[in-house]
Each structure stands twice: as C-alpha cells, then as structure tokens.
Amino acid sequence: MRIGVLGAGMIGGTVGRLWAQAGHEVSFGVRHPERLRSMLSGLGGKATAGSALDAVAGADVVLAAIPFRAWPGVAAEIGAALGDKVLLDATVPDPPRDGAFGDAALARKDGVAFAVALLLPRAKLVRAFSTVMWTTLQSQAHRAGDRIGIPLAGDDEQAVALAVRLASDAGFDPVVVGPLSQARRFDPGTAVFDSGMSGPQVRAALGVA
C-alpha cells in the first residue's frame, strides 16, 4: 500500500518506519526532505520524502502526525489532493502550544475529531494513533503477549477496516470504538489517553468488544 505520512517527527516517523518495515511504500511529507536522508537509508528503499502535497497526491491512505495548530494551513494546502481518501488523524491539541485552535478543539462537546472534520469534509476521517506515546510505539511494537491497544473511530466502514489493518501491520492491537462521534472517548483527559494500555485493557476500559 502507498501511505503518505504528514510529518516525520515522533509519531509520524515512528509509525512510518514501522509501516515501511512491514513492506508498505511510505512517503513522508515534510518541510525539509533532505533532513530525512539518514532515516530513509535504513528503510530498504521503502520510504521517500517530499512535500506534504507530494505525500498526499501519491497515497492510497494518509496519516497526519503534525502539530495541531498547523491543521488550518495544511488542510488548505492538501485538501484538493486528499479529496475523499482515507485520513488517519493522530494529531492532538495542546492549547499552550497550539493556541486558540487547540483550545477550541478541546472545548468541542462532540470531540477533537470534528475540529479536523470541518476542515476536510470530504476525507474519510479515522482517529488513530492519537493516544499512545511515541516512545511506547517505538519500543513495544510487535511485542509478545497482549499488544498495545490503538483506539480507532470513524464513520466509513472501509476506512476503519483499513485503519485496523494498518494498526496491526505496525505491530499493535486495533480497537474499534465506533463512529467518529465516539472518538471523544479517547481524547486527551480520558482514561485510556497516554495510558500505555494493551488492547484488552482498552476494550475493558471503553466497554467495547
């Protein structure tokens, strides 16, 4: 699968590497592609770097792992190229860092996901990889026993199924929580956020099968 990853920092770089190691073709969309040469050289030709628009245009599915405050500008840049593709949104608002947009997202009664959904209404949005620290993703991928749980929520069944596959390919236990409205159950401040819970623990905490 061709996966565009917006950002190559802690979450984007970690998950993107795991997908490349699983055999997917990964394109990182960053401001300074030349800075990724060292990382790319260790991925066996399965990853490239270019602009955000390049990463989105050639992708079957896109993971967004950018600072939350960047969303309005990035959405305007990639919206046409993204169209109705699957968008896995790992972004997390931090008001001290992200200002008014972060404050507004956390204040929404329907959850953080809908702040992004308003910016990219055609995209098949799935909240994914938004609850686990990058250090845990890096060190615990493909671990023996119960794997780290990755809560997922989205309105498009095929998009959610794709997210399930990709979370599994990266070495984790995908936990489907429900439609996008249910993503608020794993937003910042909830029991499972930044908890390092296994898949079974996330299911028990959220009451899902």
mmCIF file of C-alpha atoms in Angstrom:
data_model
loop_
_atom_site.group_PDB
_atom_site.id
_atom_site.type_symbol
_atom_site.label_atom_id
_atom_site.label_comp_id
_atom_site.label_asym_id
_atom_site.label_seq_id
_atom_site.Cartn_x
_atom_site.Cartn_y
_atom_site.Cartn_z
ATOM 1 C CA MET A 1 0.000 0.000 0.000
ATOM 2 C CA ARG A 2 1.134 3.576 -0.649
ATOM 3 C CA ILE A 3 0.958 5.582 2.569
ATOM 4 C CA GLY A 4 1.525 9.318 2.856
ATOM 5 C CA VAL A 5 2.698 10.469 6.284
ATOM 6 C CA LEU A 6 2.392 14.148 7.090
ATOM 7 C CA GLY A 7 5.240 14.804 9.491
ATOM 8 C CA ALA A 8 8.266 12.682 10.320
ATOM 9 C CA GLY A 9 8.644 13.527 13.976
ATOM 10 C CA MET A 10 7.945 11.388 16.999
ATOM 11 C CA ILE A 11 4.637 9.790 15.942
ATOM 12 C CA GLY A 12 4.881 10.126 12.164
ATOM 13 C CA GLY A 13 8.487 8.997 11.973
ATOM 14 C CA THR A 14 7.910 6.050 14.297
ATOM 15 C CA VAL A 15 4.730 4.719 12.691
ATOM 16 C CA GLY A 16 6.004 5.442 9.182
ATOM 17 C CA ARG A 17 9.135 3.400 9.821
ATOM 18 C CA LEU A 18 7.067 0.519 11.162
ATOM 19 C CA TRP A 19 4.938 0.519 8.024
ATOM 20 C CA ALA A 20 7.970 0.636 5.763
ATOM 21 C CA GLN A 21 9.444 -2.291 7.675
ATOM 22 C CA ALA A 22 6.148 -4.129 7.116
ATOM 23 C CA GLY A 23 6.566 -3.682 3.357
ATOM 24 C CA HIS A 24 4.380 -0.671 2.633
ATOM 25 C CA GLU A 25 5.590 2.203 0.461
ATOM 26 C CA VAL A 26 5.783 5.276 2.672
ATOM 27 C CA SER A 27 6.138 8.876 1.540
ATOM 28 C CA PHE A 28 6.884 11.431 4.252
ATOM 29 C CA GLY A 29 5.577 14.934 3.637
ATOM 30 C CA VAL A 30 7.831 17.413 5.424
ATOM 31 C CA ARG A 31 9.218 20.911 5.044
ATOM 32 C CA HIS A 32 12.834 19.778 4.732
ATOM 33 C CA PRO A 33 13.000 16.378 2.978
ATOM 34 C CA GLU A 34 16.797 16.467 2.835
ATOM 35 C CA ARG A 35 16.933 16.109 6.609
ATOM 36 C CA LEU A 36 15.464 12.595 6.402
ATOM 37 C CA ARG A 37 18.266 11.029 4.361
ATOM 38 C CA SER A 38 19.728 9.137 7.303
ATOM 39 C CA MET A 39 16.376 7.711 8.380
ATOM 40 C CA LEU A 40 15.383 6.773 4.835
ATOM 41 C CA SER A 41 18.652 4.999 4.166
ATOM 42 C CA GLY A 42 17.785 2.388 6.766
ATOM 43 C CA LEU A 43 14.386 1.512 5.308
ATOM 44 C CA GLY A 44 15.423 -0.547 2.311
ATOM 45 C CA GLY A 45 14.055 1.777 -0.348
ATOM 46 C CA LYS A 46 10.522 1.546 1.043
ATOM 47 C CA ALA A 47 10.330 5.202 2.061
ATOM 48 C CA THR A 48 10.799 8.558 0.372
ATOM 49 C CA ALA A 49 10.417 12.178 1.433
ATOM 50 C CA GLY A 50 8.982 15.225 -0.294
ATOM 51 C CA SER A 51 6.424 17.954 0.280
ATOM 52 C CA ALA A 52 3.119 17.420 2.040
ATOM 53 C CA LEU A 53 1.365 17.727 -1.295
ATOM 54 C CA ASP A 54 3.651 15.099 -2.848
ATOM 55 C CA ALA A 55 2.957 12.684 0.009
ATOM 56 C CA VAL A 56 -0.809 13.086 -0.261
ATOM 57 C CA ALA A 57 -1.101 13.068 -4.048
ATOM 58 C CA GLY A 58 0.552 9.672 -4.480
ATOM 59 C CA ALA A 59 -1.016 7.950 -1.471
ATOM 60 C CA ASP A 60 -3.793 5.428 -1.015
ATOM 61 C CA VAL A 61 -4.134 6.492 2.624
ATOM 62 C CA VAL A 62 -2.681 9.360 4.651
ATOM 63 C CA LEU A 63 -1.565 9.587 8.286
ATOM 64 C CA ALA A 64 -1.466 13.082 9.766
ATOM 65 C CA ALA A 65 1.060 13.497 12.587
ATOM 66 C CA ILE A 66 1.607 17.246 12.572
ATOM 67 C CA PRO A 67 1.334 19.921 15.268
ATOM 68 C CA PHE A 68 -2.371 20.506 15.789
ATOM 69 C CA ARG A 69 -2.010 24.255 15.240
ATOM 70 C CA ALA A 70 -0.816 23.526 11.678
ATOM 71 C CA TRP A 71 -4.131 21.976 10.612
ATOM 72 C CA PRO A 72 -5.825 25.016 9.063
ATOM 73 C CA GLY A 73 -2.863 25.772 6.805
ATOM 74 C CA VAL A 74 -2.134 22.135 5.971
ATOM 75 C CA ALA A 75 -5.792 21.429 5.207
ATOM 76 C CA ALA A 76 -5.859 24.322 2.760
ATOM 77 C CA GLU A 77 -2.673 23.010 1.106
ATOM 78 C CA ILE A 78 -3.647 19.360 0.733
ATOM 79 C CA GLY A 79 -7.453 19.440 0.622
ATOM 80 C CA ALA A 80 -7.841 19.134 -3.143
ATOM 81 C CA ALA A 81 -5.244 16.362 -3.442
ATOM 82 C CA LEU A 82 -6.649 14.496 -0.433
ATOM 83 C CA GLY A 83 -10.222 14.557 -1.713
ATOM 84 C CA ASP A 84 -12.140 11.611 -0.299
ATOM 85 C CA LYS A 85 -9.112 9.489 0.606
ATOM 86 C CA VAL A 86 -8.759 7.837 3.991
ATOM 87 C CA LEU A 87 -7.149 10.155 6.527
ATOM 88 C CA LEU A 88 -5.812 8.699 9.771
ATOM 89 C CA ASP A 89 -5.630 11.598 12.197
ATOM 90 C CA ALA A 90 -3.109 11.249 15.018
ATOM 91 C CA THR A 91 -2.973 14.942 15.877
ATOM 92 C CA VAL A 92 -3.575 16.024 19.477
ATOM 93 C CA PRO A 93 -4.343 19.582 20.588
ATOM 94 C CA ASP A 94 -2.182 21.186 23.239
ATOM 95 C CA PRO A 95 -3.579 24.667 23.991
ATOM 96 C CA PRO A 96 -0.336 26.168 25.366
ATOM 97 C CA ARG A 97 1.387 25.140 22.121
ATOM 98 C CA ASP A 98 -1.494 25.325 19.666
ATOM 99 C CA GLY A 99 -3.273 28.468 20.823
ATOM 100 C CA ALA A 100 -6.889 29.232 20.010
ATOM 101 C CA PHE A 101 -7.319 26.330 17.586
ATOM 102 C CA GLY A 102 -6.181 23.842 20.246
ATOM 103 C CA ASP A 103 -8.424 25.447 22.862
ATOM 104 C CA ALA A 104 -11.401 25.310 20.520
ATOM 105 C CA ALA A 105 -10.799 21.661 19.658
ATOM 106 C CA LEU A 106 -10.681 20.568 23.291
ATOM 107 C CA ALA A 107 -13.760 22.645 24.073
ATOM 108 C CA ARG A 108 -15.916 20.914 21.448
ATOM 109 C CA LYS A 109 -18.617 18.755 23.018
ATOM 110 C CA ASP A 110 -18.505 16.370 20.063
ATOM 111 C CA GLY A 111 -14.751 15.829 20.414
ATOM 112 C CA VAL A 112 -11.443 16.821 18.871
ATOM 113 C CA ALA A 113 -12.093 14.844 15.677
ATOM 114 C CA PHE A 114 -14.769 17.243 14.490
ATOM 115 C CA ALA A 115 -12.446 20.237 14.517
ATOM 116 C CA VAL A 116 -10.457 18.444 11.813
ATOM 117 C CA ALA A 117 -13.533 17.071 10.039
ATOM 118 C CA LEU A 118 -14.773 20.611 9.431
ATOM 119 C CA LEU A 119 -11.523 21.471 7.646
ATOM 120 C CA LEU A 120 -11.539 18.382 5.391
ATOM 121 C CA PRO A 121 -15.195 17.406 4.967
ATOM 122 C CA ARG A 122 -14.616 15.047 2.011
ATOM 123 C CA ALA A 123 -11.955 12.945 3.683
ATOM 124 C CA LYS A 124 -12.805 9.572 5.205
ATOM 125 C CA LEU A 125 -11.529 10.525 8.639
ATOM 126 C CA VAL A 126 -10.421 7.986 11.245
ATOM 127 C CA ARG A 127 -8.925 8.955 14.588
ATOM 128 C CA ALA A 128 -5.905 6.686 15.062
ATOM 129 C CA PHE A 129 -2.527 6.624 16.829
ATOM 130 C CA SER A 130 -3.609 9.605 18.928
ATOM 131 C CA THR A 131 -3.420 8.065 22.411
ATOM 132 C CA VAL A 132 -0.016 6.367 22.765
ATOM 133 C CA MET A 133 3.357 7.972 23.458
ATOM 134 C CA TRP A 134 5.851 7.638 20.614
ATOM 135 C CA THR A 135 8.381 6.000 22.926
ATOM 136 C CA THR A 136 5.838 3.260 23.642
ATOM 137 C CA LEU A 137 5.068 2.859 19.946
ATOM 138 C CA GLN A 138 8.773 2.593 19.221
ATOM 139 C CA SER A 139 9.674 0.137 21.968
ATOM 140 C CA GLN A 140 6.521 -2.006 22.177
ATOM 141 C CA ALA A 141 5.597 -2.645 18.529
ATOM 142 C CA HIS A 142 5.101 -6.351 17.776
ATOM 143 C CA ARG A 143 5.667 -7.249 21.417
ATOM 144 C CA ALA A 144 4.859 -10.743 22.646
ATOM 145 C CA GLY A 145 1.609 -11.285 24.513
ATOM 146 C CA ASP A 146 -1.101 -8.643 24.547
ATOM 147 C CA ARG A 147 -0.105 -5.847 22.199
ATOM 148 C CA ILE A 148 -0.504 -2.136 22.810
ATOM 149 C CA GLY A 149 -4.065 -1.038 22.021
ATOM 150 C CA ILE A 150 -4.737 1.580 19.354
ATOM 151 C CA PRO A 151 -8.274 3.007 19.648
ATOM 152 C CA LEU A 152 -9.910 3.802 16.303
ATOM 153 C CA ALA A 153 -13.077 5.696 15.424
ATOM 154 C CA GLY A 154 -14.553 6.649 12.063
ATOM 155 C CA ASP A 155 -17.804 6.819 10.129
ATOM 156 C CA ASP A 156 -16.697 4.981 6.965
ATOM 157 C CA GLU A 157 -16.572 1.213 7.489
ATOM 158 C CA GLN A 158 -13.989 0.592 4.786
ATOM 159 C CA ALA A 159 -11.771 3.369 6.128
ATOM 160 C CA VAL A 160 -11.954 1.900 9.622
ATOM 161 C CA ALA A 161 -11.172 -1.566 8.242
ATOM 162 C CA LEU A 162 -8.120 -0.116 6.535
ATOM 163 C CA ALA A 163 -7.039 1.518 9.798
ATOM 164 C CA VAL A 164 -7.430 -1.836 11.546
ATOM 165 C CA ARG A 165 -5.127 -3.472 9.018
ATOM 166 C CA LEU A 166 -2.505 -0.754 9.245
ATOM 167 C CA ALA A 167 -2.502 -0.665 13.050
ATOM 168 C CA SER A 168 -1.977 -4.423 13.027
ATOM 169 C CA ASP A 169 0.759 -4.201 10.379
ATOM 170 C CA ALA A 170 2.589 -1.680 12.581
ATOM 171 C CA GLY A 171 2.603 -4.181 15.440
ATOM 172 C CA PHE A 172 -0.338 -3.120 17.591
ATOM 173 C CA ASP A 173 -3.834 -4.248 18.596
ATOM 174 C CA PRO A 174 -6.502 -2.147 16.827
ATOM 175 C CA VAL A 175 -9.546 -1.391 18.980
ATOM 176 C CA VAL A 176 -12.589 -0.177 17.030
ATOM 177 C CA VAL A 177 -14.516 2.104 19.370
ATOM 178 C CA GLY A 178 -17.267 3.162 16.978
ATOM 179 C CA PRO A 179 -18.209 6.057 14.686
ATOM 180 C CA LEU A 180 -16.298 9.318 14.703
ATOM 181 C CA SER A 181 -18.515 10.712 17.444
ATOM 182 C CA GLN A 182 -17.068 8.069 19.779
ATOM 183 C CA ALA A 183 -13.516 9.331 19.291
ATOM 184 C CA ARG A 184 -14.132 11.740 22.145
ATOM 185 C CA ARG A 185 -13.968 8.695 24.453
ATOM 186 C CA PHE A 186 -10.218 8.538 23.861
ATOM 187 C CA ASP A 187 -9.500 12.252 23.594
ATOM 188 C CA PRO A 188 -6.968 13.912 25.939
ATOM 189 C CA GLY A 189 -8.072 13.647 29.552
ATOM 190 C CA THR A 190 -9.828 10.280 29.207
ATOM 191 C CA ALA A 191 -8.839 7.084 30.991
ATOM 192 C CA VAL A 192 -7.150 5.453 28.010
ATOM 193 C CA PHE A 193 -5.266 8.512 26.752
ATOM 194 C CA ASP A 194 -1.495 8.212 27.249
ATOM 195 C CA SER A 195 -2.086 5.114 29.370
ATOM 196 C CA GLY A 196 0.027 2.502 27.569
ATOM 197 C CA MET A 197 -2.866 0.061 27.898
ATOM 198 C CA SER A 198 -2.937 -3.203 26.000
ATOM 199 C CA GLY A 199 -5.734 -3.921 23.562
ATOM 200 C CA PRO A 200 -7.734 -5.979 26.079
ATOM 201 C CA GLN A 201 -7.310 -3.244 28.686
ATOM 202 C CA VAL A 202 -8.541 -0.570 26.265
ATOM 203 C CA ARG A 203 -11.567 -2.700 25.372
ATOM 204 C CA ALA A 204 -12.388 -3.199 29.049
ATOM 205 C CA ALA A 205 -11.972 0.499 29.851
ATOM 206 C CA LEU A 206 -14.188 1.582 26.957
ATOM 207 C CA GLY A 207 -16.669 -1.285 27.133
ATOM 208 C CA VAL A 208 -16.199 -2.434 23.540
ATOM 209 C CA ALA A 209 -15.941 -5.963 22.197
#
